[in-house]
Amino acid sequence: MIEKQLRLWIDTDITIGLRDGFLQYKDVDDGYALGCLMHSPEVEILGISSTRGNTDNIEESTQTAQHFVSSFGANSYKVYKGATSNFVASDNTSDNNTEKENKQSDAVTALIENLEQGNLTILAIGALTNIADLIKTRPDLVSKIDSIVSVAGRQSTDEHFISGTFQLKPFRDLNFEFDTDAFNYVLKSGVSVVLVPFEVCKKMWVDFDDLARLRKQGPMGNFLARHALGWWTEWEIVFGSHKGFNPFDLVAAAYVVNPQWFTTKPLFARTEIAPSDTEKGTQKPYLICTDSPANAYPVSYCVDINEKAKSDVLTRLAKQTIAQQVLGLSHVNIIVEDVDVAADYYQRVLGFERAFDETGEAMSYRGISMKSFALDAGLEEQPVTIDVQFVRHPQAGIYLELMRYHQPTGKTQLPIQPKTYDLGGPRHIALEVANCNDVFHFLKEQDGVTMINTASDYKPVELDGFPITFFYWIDLYGVQWEMEEGRRMGKMLGIV
């Protein structure tokens, strides 16, 4: 059972399906990370922003992300275009090269809006340009970033990113190297940073058999497997890996899904300039993580990963089961003649309160008329006008959607109450209560409450063989409720 979903933002340089030439495929691991998280009920994806890294062209990563999300994501997922050039820390805008400072990217605008609504974890699987721009624009929001998870870092300049026996040129620490100023600015801000380095990523391999299985597991799995085949071939022939490929960004996504899969240690990150291991005869910056705090910034550094993580994240890339799709009870809809009268009624008899959304706005809507609602409600082209008032129980967390139709108009008489044993439709809504007898006596005194059995000796009784006591009653709007004591939420002690 998922107690609370992690509010997640994904900043990605996704390029799956693109290539630079023969056996020169762009990275596919962003697609694997995105797909895994789309199928992970542990997280709520609030937004996806494009960044550079795997490609210099922000249009490429934006369009690739939009195509992937529109093909396999939920309708609520939106892709926001990120910065078109690297981060500039200076506030001097007189130079034409700093023109981009004056134009806030869609990614930063959307990040600000979401952080103002609540804390976020940010999975940064590309250059950290957007994140640095965000922090520079709104440093007051740093405290609302729970953590930034990034694939970057090493413990020594002697450590080289080599995965294959034929690989003459090590991989770059791309997310760091592509926009070093951005990465350093993020570290200096004091935000919590989790680094998932190459030394951990190289412990997870996706081989040909994995791709063959994935190709048979739903539309997204098929897409990911087909577009990774070229990348797998490049790793086999050019790099000589003989194991497949390391899905770097998928490993970082695994950390977001379940940090318990990882062994981490607190280190300090700093930039060191040393001879380049990717371009001979040059110097380059390295993100070095050690025990020394001198001229460095604290990070949480991953050093190992549980071998069970791979099978779990690859399974998530398959088509979701219906059980994975259902996250919980959203609300119970009740048609009433006046939403305010009904809200007062349910407050009196059950303690429901008028509900507010995450921004503090009342979930109270009057005179709503939407074609999209009419279509999805099966009313087609009919004119529809409704009032809606949500109420929420402060302890049980259950929402009722009280709705009044102004048009079209339906029956104004309550239907004949079906018997408990009649076929068809739900027969009751059950609430767990602390003391069934107290609730029974309280409800019997309330107007608009009818016990399912009006006999004078009707009372709550304990079920034979089960420590469960219950009774039924019918409310003012014809809804049958069960009040139950003894099951305790989450424990199956028999069904009533």
Coordinates of C-alpha atoms in Angstrom, one line a residue:
M1 CA 0.0 0.0 0.0
I2 CA 1.4 3.4 -1.0
E3 CA 1.0 5.7 2.0
K4 CA 2.0 8.9 0.2
Q5 CA 3.3 9.5 -3.3
L6 CA 6.6 11.3 -3.8
R7 CA 6.1 14.6 -5.6
L8 CA 8.6 14.3 -8.5
W9 CA 9.9 16.5 -11.2
I10 CA 12.0 15.0 -14.1
D11 CA 14.6 17.1 -15.9
T12 CA 15.8 15.1 -18.9
D13 CA 18.0 15.3 -22.0
I14 CA 16.1 12.4 -23.5
T15 CA 17.3 11.4 -27.1
I16 CA 16.0 7.8 -27.5
G17 CA 15.6 7.1 -31.2
L18 CA 18.2 9.6 -32.4
R19 CA 21.7 9.0 -33.7
D20 CA 24.7 10.8 -35.0
G21 CA 25.7 8.3 -37.7
F22 CA 26.4 4.6 -38.4
L23 CA 26.7 2.8 -35.0
Q24 CA 26.6 6.2 -33.3
Y25 CA 23.4 6.1 -31.3
K26 CA 22.4 8.7 -28.8
D27 CA 21.7 7.5 -25.3
V28 CA 18.5 5.6 -24.7
D29 CA 18.6 5.4 -20.9
D30 CA 16.5 8.5 -20.3
G31 CA 13.6 6.7 -22.0
Y32 CA 14.1 3.8 -19.7
A33 CA 14.1 6.1 -16.6
L34 CA 11.1 8.0 -17.7
G35 CA 9.2 4.8 -18.6
C36 CA 10.0 3.2 -15.2
L37 CA 8.8 6.2 -13.3
M38 CA 5.6 6.5 -15.4
H39 CA 4.8 3.0 -14.1
S40 CA 5.8 3.6 -10.5
P41 CA 2.9 4.3 -8.1
E42 CA 5.4 5.4 -5.5
V43 CA 5.8 8.7 -7.3
E44 CA 3.5 11.5 -8.7
I45 CA 5.1 13.1 -11.7
L46 CA 4.3 16.8 -11.5
G47 CA 6.1 17.8 -14.7
I48 CA 8.9 16.9 -17.2
S49 CA 11.4 19.5 -18.5
S50 CA 13.8 19.2 -21.3
T51 CA 17.5 20.0 -20.9
R52 CA 20.7 19.6 -23.0
G53 CA 23.4 17.0 -22.6
N54 CA 22.9 14.0 -24.8
T55 CA 22.2 16.7 -27.4
D56 CA 23.3 20.3 -27.8
N57 CA 19.9 21.1 -29.3
I58 CA 17.1 21.8 -26.8
E59 CA 14.6 21.3 -29.5
E60 CA 15.7 17.7 -30.0
S61 CA 15.3 16.8 -26.4
T62 CA 12.0 18.7 -26.1
Q63 CA 10.5 17.0 -29.1
T64 CA 11.7 13.6 -28.1
A65 CA 10.3 14.0 -24.6
Q66 CA 6.9 15.2 -26.0
H67 CA 6.7 12.3 -28.4
F68 CA 7.5 9.8 -25.6
V69 CA 5.1 11.3 -23.1
S70 CA 2.3 11.6 -25.6
S71 CA 2.8 8.0 -26.7
F72 CA 3.1 6.4 -23.2
G73 CA 2.3 8.9 -20.5
A74 CA -0.8 10.1 -18.7
N75 CA -2.7 13.1 -20.0
S76 CA -1.7 15.0 -17.0
Y77 CA 2.0 14.8 -17.9
K78 CA 3.3 18.1 -19.5
V79 CA 6.7 18.7 -21.1
Y80 CA 8.3 22.1 -20.6
K81 CA 11.1 23.4 -22.7
G82 CA 14.3 24.2 -20.9
A83 CA 17.2 26.6 -21.4
T84 CA 18.7 26.9 -24.9
S85 CA 22.2 27.6 -23.7
N86 CA 24.4 27.1 -20.6
F87 CA 24.0 28.7 -17.2
V88 CA 25.4 32.1 -16.6
A89 CA 26.0 32.9 -13.0
S90 CA 26.8 36.6 -13.5
D91 CA 24.1 39.3 -13.3
N92 CA 25.8 41.4 -16.0
T93 CA 23.3 41.5 -18.8
S94 CA 25.1 44.1 -21.0
D95 CA 26.7 41.3 -23.0
N96 CA 24.5 40.0 -25.8
N97 CA 25.6 36.5 -24.9
T98 CA 23.7 36.8 -21.6
E99 CA 20.4 37.6 -23.3
K100 CA 19.0 34.4 -22.2
E101 CA 19.1 35.6 -18.6
N102 CA 16.3 38.0 -19.4
K103 CA 14.1 35.3 -20.7
Q104 CA 12.9 32.7 -18.2
S105 CA 12.4 29.2 -19.7
D106 CA 9.1 27.4 -19.6
A107 CA 10.9 24.8 -17.5
V108 CA 11.8 27.3 -14.8
T109 CA 8.4 28.9 -14.8
A110 CA 6.7 25.5 -14.3
L111 CA 9.1 24.5 -11.6
I112 CA 8.5 27.6 -9.7
E113 CA 4.7 27.1 -9.9
N114 CA 5.0 23.6 -8.6
L115 CA 7.4 24.4 -5.8
E116 CA 5.1 27.1 -4.6
Q117 CA 2.4 24.4 -4.2
G118 CA 4.6 21.9 -2.3
N119 CA 8.0 20.2 -1.9
L120 CA 9.5 18.4 -4.9
T121 CA 12.2 15.8 -5.5
I122 CA 14.0 16.5 -8.8
L123 CA 15.5 13.8 -10.9
A124 CA 18.1 15.6 -13.0
I125 CA 19.2 13.2 -15.7
G126 CA 20.9 15.8 -18.0
A127 CA 22.8 19.0 -17.6
L128 CA 21.7 21.0 -14.5
T129 CA 21.1 24.2 -16.4
N130 CA 17.4 24.5 -15.6
I131 CA 18.0 23.7 -11.9
A132 CA 20.7 26.3 -11.6
D133 CA 18.5 28.9 -13.4
L134 CA 15.6 28.0 -11.0
I135 CA 17.8 28.5 -7.9
K136 CA 19.2 31.7 -9.2
T137 CA 15.8 33.1 -10.0
R138 CA 14.1 31.9 -6.8
P139 CA 16.7 31.1 -4.1
D140 CA 13.9 31.2 -1.5
L141 CA 12.5 27.9 -3.0
V142 CA 15.7 25.9 -2.3
S143 CA 14.2 24.8 1.0
K144 CA 11.3 23.2 -0.9
I145 CA 13.5 21.0 -2.9
D146 CA 13.7 17.8 -0.9
S147 CA 16.6 16.5 -3.0
I148 CA 18.2 16.6 -6.5
V149 CA 19.1 13.1 -7.8
S150 CA 21.8 13.2 -10.5
V151 CA 24.0 10.8 -12.4
A152 CA 27.5 12.3 -11.7
G153 CA 30.7 12.2 -9.7
R154 CA 33.7 10.0 -9.0
Q155 CA 36.0 9.5 -6.0
S156 CA 39.3 10.1 -7.9
T157 CA 40.7 11.6 -11.1
D158 CA 42.3 8.1 -11.6
E159 CA 38.8 6.6 -11.9
H160 CA 37.8 6.3 -15.6
F161 CA 34.4 5.5 -17.0
I162 CA 35.1 2.3 -19.0
S163 CA 32.4 -0.4 -19.6
G164 CA 33.9 -2.4 -22.5
T165 CA 37.2 -4.2 -23.3
F166 CA 37.5 -2.4 -26.6
Q167 CA 36.6 1.0 -25.2
L168 CA 39.6 3.3 -25.8
K169 CA 37.9 6.5 -24.8
P170 CA 36.1 6.7 -21.4
F171 CA 32.6 8.0 -21.1
R172 CA 32.4 11.6 -20.0
D173 CA 30.8 12.6 -16.7
L174 CA 28.4 14.3 -19.1
N175 CA 25.8 15.7 -16.7
F176 CA 28.5 17.5 -14.8
E177 CA 30.9 18.4 -17.7
F178 CA 28.2 19.7 -20.1
D179 CA 27.4 22.7 -17.8
T180 CA 30.0 22.7 -15.0
D181 CA 29.0 26.2 -13.9
A182 CA 25.4 25.0 -13.4
F183 CA 26.4 22.0 -11.4
N184 CA 28.7 24.0 -9.1
Y185 CA 26.0 26.7 -8.6
V186 CA 23.5 24.0 -7.5
L187 CA 26.1 22.5 -5.1
K188 CA 26.9 25.9 -3.6
S189 CA 23.2 26.6 -3.0
G190 CA 23.1 24.1 -0.1
V191 CA 20.3 22.0 -1.7
S192 CA 20.4 18.3 -0.8
V193 CA 22.1 16.5 -3.7
V194 CA 22.2 12.7 -4.2
L195 CA 24.8 11.5 -6.7
V196 CA 24.4 8.2 -8.5
P197 CA 27.9 7.7 -10.0
F198 CA 29.3 5.5 -12.7
E199 CA 30.7 3.1 -10.2
V200 CA 27.2 2.2 -9.2
C201 CA 25.6 2.5 -12.7
K202 CA 28.1 0.0 -14.1
K203 CA 26.7 -2.7 -11.8
M204 CA 23.4 -2.8 -13.7
W205 CA 23.4 -4.3 -17.2
V206 CA 20.6 -4.6 -19.8
D207 CA 21.5 -7.5 -22.1
F208 CA 20.0 -8.9 -25.3
D209 CA 17.8 -11.4 -23.4
D210 CA 16.4 -8.4 -21.4
L211 CA 15.6 -6.6 -24.6
A212 CA 14.0 -9.7 -26.1
R213 CA 11.7 -10.1 -23.1
L214 CA 10.9 -6.4 -23.0
R215 CA 9.9 -6.3 -26.6
K216 CA 7.0 -8.6 -25.9
Q217 CA 5.8 -6.6 -22.9
G218 CA 3.4 -4.0 -24.1
P219 CA 3.7 -1.0 -26.4
M220 CA 6.2 0.9 -24.3
G221 CA 8.4 -2.1 -23.6
N222 CA 8.4 -2.8 -27.3
F223 CA 9.4 0.8 -28.2
L224 CA 12.2 0.8 -25.6
A225 CA 13.6 -2.5 -26.7
R226 CA 13.5 -1.7 -30.4
H227 CA 15.2 1.7 -30.0
A228 CA 17.8 0.2 -27.7
L229 CA 18.9 -2.5 -30.1
G230 CA 21.2 -0.1 -32.0
W231 CA 22.7 1.2 -28.7
W232 CA 23.2 -2.4 -27.6
T233 CA 25.0 -3.2 -30.9
E234 CA 27.3 -0.2 -30.5
W235 CA 28.3 -1.3 -27.0
E236 CA 28.9 -4.9 -28.2
I237 CA 30.9 -4.1 -31.3
V238 CA 32.5 -0.7 -30.6
F239 CA 33.0 -1.0 -26.8
G240 CA 33.3 -4.7 -26.5
S241 CA 31.1 -4.8 -23.4
H242 CA 29.8 -8.4 -24.0
K243 CA 27.2 -7.8 -21.3
G244 CA 24.9 -5.3 -23.0
F245 CA 24.8 -1.7 -21.8
N246 CA 24.6 0.2 -18.5
P247 CA 21.3 2.1 -18.3
F248 CA 22.7 5.0 -16.3
D249 CA 19.6 7.1 -15.9
L250 CA 17.4 4.1 -15.1
V251 CA 19.7 3.4 -12.1
A252 CA 19.0 7.0 -10.9
A253 CA 15.3 6.4 -11.4
A254 CA 15.6 3.2 -9.3
Y255 CA 17.0 5.4 -6.4
V256 CA 13.9 7.6 -6.7
V257 CA 11.6 4.6 -6.6
N258 CA 13.3 2.9 -3.6
P259 CA 16.4 4.5 -1.9
Q260 CA 16.6 1.3 0.2
W261 CA 18.1 -0.5 -2.8
F262 CA 21.2 1.7 -2.5
T263 CA 24.1 2.0 -0.1
T264 CA 25.1 5.6 0.3
K265 CA 27.7 7.5 2.3
P266 CA 28.1 11.2 3.1
L267 CA 30.9 12.8 1.1
F268 CA 32.0 16.3 -0.1
A269 CA 32.0 17.2 -3.7
R270 CA 34.4 19.7 -5.3
T271 CA 35.7 20.5 -8.8
E272 CA 39.3 19.6 -9.7
I273 CA 41.1 20.5 -12.9
A274 CA 43.3 17.7 -14.2
P275 CA 44.5 16.1 -17.5
S276 CA 41.5 15.0 -19.5
D277 CA 40.9 11.3 -19.9
T278 CA 38.6 11.9 -22.9
E279 CA 40.5 14.5 -25.0
K280 CA 44.3 13.9 -25.1
G281 CA 46.5 16.9 -24.4
T282 CA 43.9 18.9 -22.7
Q283 CA 42.7 19.7 -19.1
K284 CA 39.1 19.3 -17.9
P285 CA 37.1 19.6 -14.7
Y286 CA 36.3 16.6 -12.6
L287 CA 33.6 16.3 -10.0
I288 CA 35.5 14.6 -7.1
C289 CA 33.8 13.3 -4.0
T290 CA 35.9 12.6 -0.9
D291 CA 35.8 12.7 2.9
S292 CA 37.5 16.1 2.9
P293 CA 35.2 19.2 3.4
A294 CA 37.9 21.6 2.2
N295 CA 36.5 23.8 -0.7
A296 CA 33.7 21.2 -1.1
Y297 CA 30.0 20.7 -0.6
P298 CA 28.1 17.9 1.1
V299 CA 26.4 15.2 -1.0
S300 CA 24.9 11.8 -0.5
Y301 CA 27.0 9.5 -2.6
C302 CA 25.8 6.1 -3.8
V303 CA 28.4 3.3 -3.5
D304 CA 26.4 0.1 -4.2
I305 CA 23.0 -1.2 -5.4
N306 CA 21.0 -4.3 -4.5
E307 CA 21.0 -6.8 -7.4
K308 CA 17.2 -7.1 -7.0
A309 CA 16.7 -3.5 -8.3
K310 CA 17.3 -4.5 -11.9
S311 CA 14.5 -7.1 -12.2
D312 CA 12.1 -4.7 -10.4
V313 CA 12.7 -1.7 -12.6
L314 CA 12.7 -3.7 -15.8
T315 CA 9.4 -5.3 -14.8
R316 CA 7.9 -1.8 -14.4
L317 CA 8.7 -1.1 -18.1
A318 CA 6.2 -3.8 -19.1
K319 CA 2.5 -3.0 -19.5
Q320 CA 1.0 -2.1 -16.1
T321 CA -1.5 -4.4 -14.5
I322 CA -4.8 -2.9 -13.4
A323 CA -3.8 -3.4 -9.8
Q324 CA -0.8 -1.1 -10.4
Q325 CA -3.1 1.5 -12.1
V326 CA -5.5 1.8 -9.2
L327 CA -4.0 4.1 -6.5
G328 CA -6.9 4.5 -4.0
L329 CA -10.5 5.7 -3.5
S330 CA -10.9 9.1 -5.1
H331 CA -14.4 10.1 -4.0
V332 CA -18.0 9.0 -3.7
N333 CA -20.4 11.0 -5.9
I334 CA -23.9 11.8 -4.5
I335 CA -26.6 13.7 -6.4
V336 CA -28.4 16.2 -4.2
E337 CA -30.9 19.0 -4.6
D338 CA -28.8 21.6 -2.9
V339 CA -25.0 21.2 -2.4
D340 CA -24.8 23.5 0.6
V341 CA -27.7 21.9 2.4
A342 CA -26.1 18.5 1.7
A343 CA -22.7 19.6 2.9
D344 CA -24.3 20.8 6.2
Y345 CA -26.1 17.5 6.5
Y346 CA -23.0 15.3 6.1
Q347 CA -21.2 17.5 8.5
R348 CA -23.9 17.1 11.1
V349 CA -24.4 13.3 10.8
L350 CA -20.8 12.2 9.9
G351 CA -18.5 15.0 10.6
F352 CA -17.5 15.8 6.9
E353 CA -16.0 19.2 6.4
R354 CA -15.9 21.4 3.3
A355 CA -12.8 20.5 1.3
F356 CA -9.9 22.6 0.1
D357 CA -7.2 21.8 -2.5
E358 CA -3.4 21.9 -2.0
T359 CA -3.3 25.6 -2.7
G360 CA -5.9 26.4 -0.1
E361 CA -8.7 27.0 -2.6
A362 CA -12.2 25.8 -1.6
M363 CA -13.3 22.8 -3.7
S364 CA -16.6 24.5 -4.3
Y365 CA -17.8 25.1 -7.9
R366 CA -21.0 26.7 -9.0
G367 CA -22.7 26.9 -12.4
I368 CA -20.1 24.7 -14.1
S369 CA -20.7 24.0 -17.8
M370 CA -18.0 22.1 -19.7
K371 CA -18.3 20.1 -23.0
S372 CA -15.6 17.8 -21.8
F373 CA -17.6 16.9 -18.7
A374 CA -20.7 16.3 -20.7
L375 CA -18.8 14.0 -23.1
D376 CA -17.1 11.9 -20.5
A377 CA -20.3 11.8 -18.4
G378 CA -22.1 10.2 -21.3
L379 CA -24.4 13.2 -21.9
E380 CA -22.9 13.9 -25.4
E381 CA -24.2 17.2 -26.8
Q382 CA -26.7 18.0 -24.1
P383 CA -26.3 21.3 -22.3
V384 CA -24.9 20.6 -18.8
T385 CA -24.8 23.0 -15.8
I386 CA -23.9 21.7 -12.4
D387 CA -22.9 22.8 -8.9
V388 CA -20.2 20.7 -7.1
Q389 CA -19.2 20.8 -3.5
F390 CA -16.5 18.5 -2.2
V391 CA -16.5 17.5 1.5
R392 CA -13.7 15.6 3.3
H393 CA -13.7 13.7 6.5
P394 CA -10.9 15.1 8.6
Q395 CA -10.0 11.7 10.1
A396 CA -10.9 9.1 7.5
G397 CA -9.6 11.2 4.6
I398 CA -12.6 10.2 2.5
Y399 CA -14.1 12.7 0.0
L400 CA -17.7 13.0 -1.0
E401 CA -18.5 14.8 -4.3
L402 CA -21.9 16.5 -3.7
M403 CA -23.4 17.4 -7.1
R404 CA -26.5 19.2 -8.2
Y405 CA -27.6 19.2 -11.8
H406 CA -29.4 22.3 -13.0
Q407 CA -29.5 20.8 -16.5
P408 CA -30.3 18.3 -17.7
T409 CA -32.8 17.6 -15.0
G410 CA -33.4 14.1 -13.8
K411 CA -35.9 12.4 -11.5
T412 CA -36.6 14.4 -8.4
Q413 CA -37.9 11.5 -6.3
L414 CA -35.5 9.1 -4.6
P415 CA -35.7 5.6 -6.1
I416 CA -37.1 2.8 -4.1
Q417 CA -34.4 1.6 -1.8
P418 CA -33.2 -1.8 -3.0
K419 CA -32.8 -4.7 -0.5
T420 CA -29.4 -5.6 0.8
Y421 CA -29.6 -8.8 -1.1
D422 CA -30.8 -7.4 -4.4
L423 CA -28.6 -7.9 -7.4
G424 CA -26.9 -4.9 -9.1
G425 CA -24.9 -1.9 -8.0
P426 CA -23.0 -1.1 -4.8
R427 CA -25.1 -1.6 -1.7
H428 CA -23.3 0.4 0.9
I429 CA -20.3 2.6 1.8
A430 CA -18.5 1.3 4.8
L431 CA -16.8 3.5 7.4
E432 CA -14.6 2.1 10.2
V433 CA -15.5 3.6 13.5
A434 CA -14.0 3.5 17.0
N435 CA -17.2 2.6 18.9
C436 CA -20.1 1.2 17.0
N437 CA -22.6 1.5 19.8
D438 CA -21.8 5.2 20.4
V439 CA -22.2 6.0 16.7
F440 CA -25.4 4.0 16.5
H441 CA -27.0 6.0 19.4
F442 CA -25.8 9.3 17.9
L443 CA -27.2 8.6 14.5
K444 CA -30.6 7.4 15.8
E445 CA -31.1 10.9 17.2
Q446 CA -30.3 12.7 13.9
D447 CA -32.9 14.0 11.4
G448 CA -32.6 12.5 7.9
V449 CA -31.2 9.1 9.2
T450 CA -33.1 5.9 8.8
M451 CA -31.9 2.6 10.2
I452 CA -32.1 -0.3 7.7
N453 CA -34.1 -2.1 10.3
T454 CA -36.6 0.1 12.0
A455 CA -37.5 -2.5 14.7
S456 CA -37.0 -1.2 18.3
D457 CA -34.6 -4.0 19.1
Y458 CA -32.3 -3.4 16.1
K459 CA -28.7 -2.7 17.4
P460 CA -25.1 -3.4 16.5
V461 CA -24.0 -7.0 17.1
E462 CA -20.7 -8.8 16.8
L463 CA -20.3 -11.2 13.9
D464 CA -19.9 -14.9 14.9
G465 CA -16.3 -15.9 14.6
F466 CA -15.1 -12.4 13.8
P467 CA -14.3 -9.4 16.1
I468 CA -16.4 -7.2 13.9
T469 CA -19.5 -5.2 14.9
F470 CA -21.6 -3.3 12.4
F471 CA -24.9 -1.8 11.5
Y472 CA -26.5 -0.2 8.3
W473 CA -28.4 3.1 7.9
I474 CA -29.8 5.1 5.0
D475 CA -29.1 8.8 4.6
L476 CA -31.3 11.7 3.4
Y477 CA -30.2 11.1 -0.2
G478 CA -30.8 7.3 -0.3
V479 CA -27.2 6.3 0.2
Q480 CA -26.8 3.2 2.4
W481 CA -23.9 3.3 4.9
E482 CA -22.2 0.7 7.0
M483 CA -20.6 1.7 10.3
E484 CA -18.1 -1.0 11.3
E485 CA -15.9 -1.5 14.4
G486 CA -13.1 -4.0 14.8
R487 CA -11.6 -4.6 11.3
R488 CA -9.1 -1.8 11.6
M489 CA -8.0 -0.3 8.3
G490 CA -5.8 -2.4 6.2
K491 CA -6.6 -5.7 8.0
M492 CA -8.8 -8.3 6.3
L493 CA -10.8 -9.9 9.0
G494 CA -13.7 -11.1 6.9
I495 CA -16.0 -9.2 4.6
V496 CA -19.3 -7.6 5.3

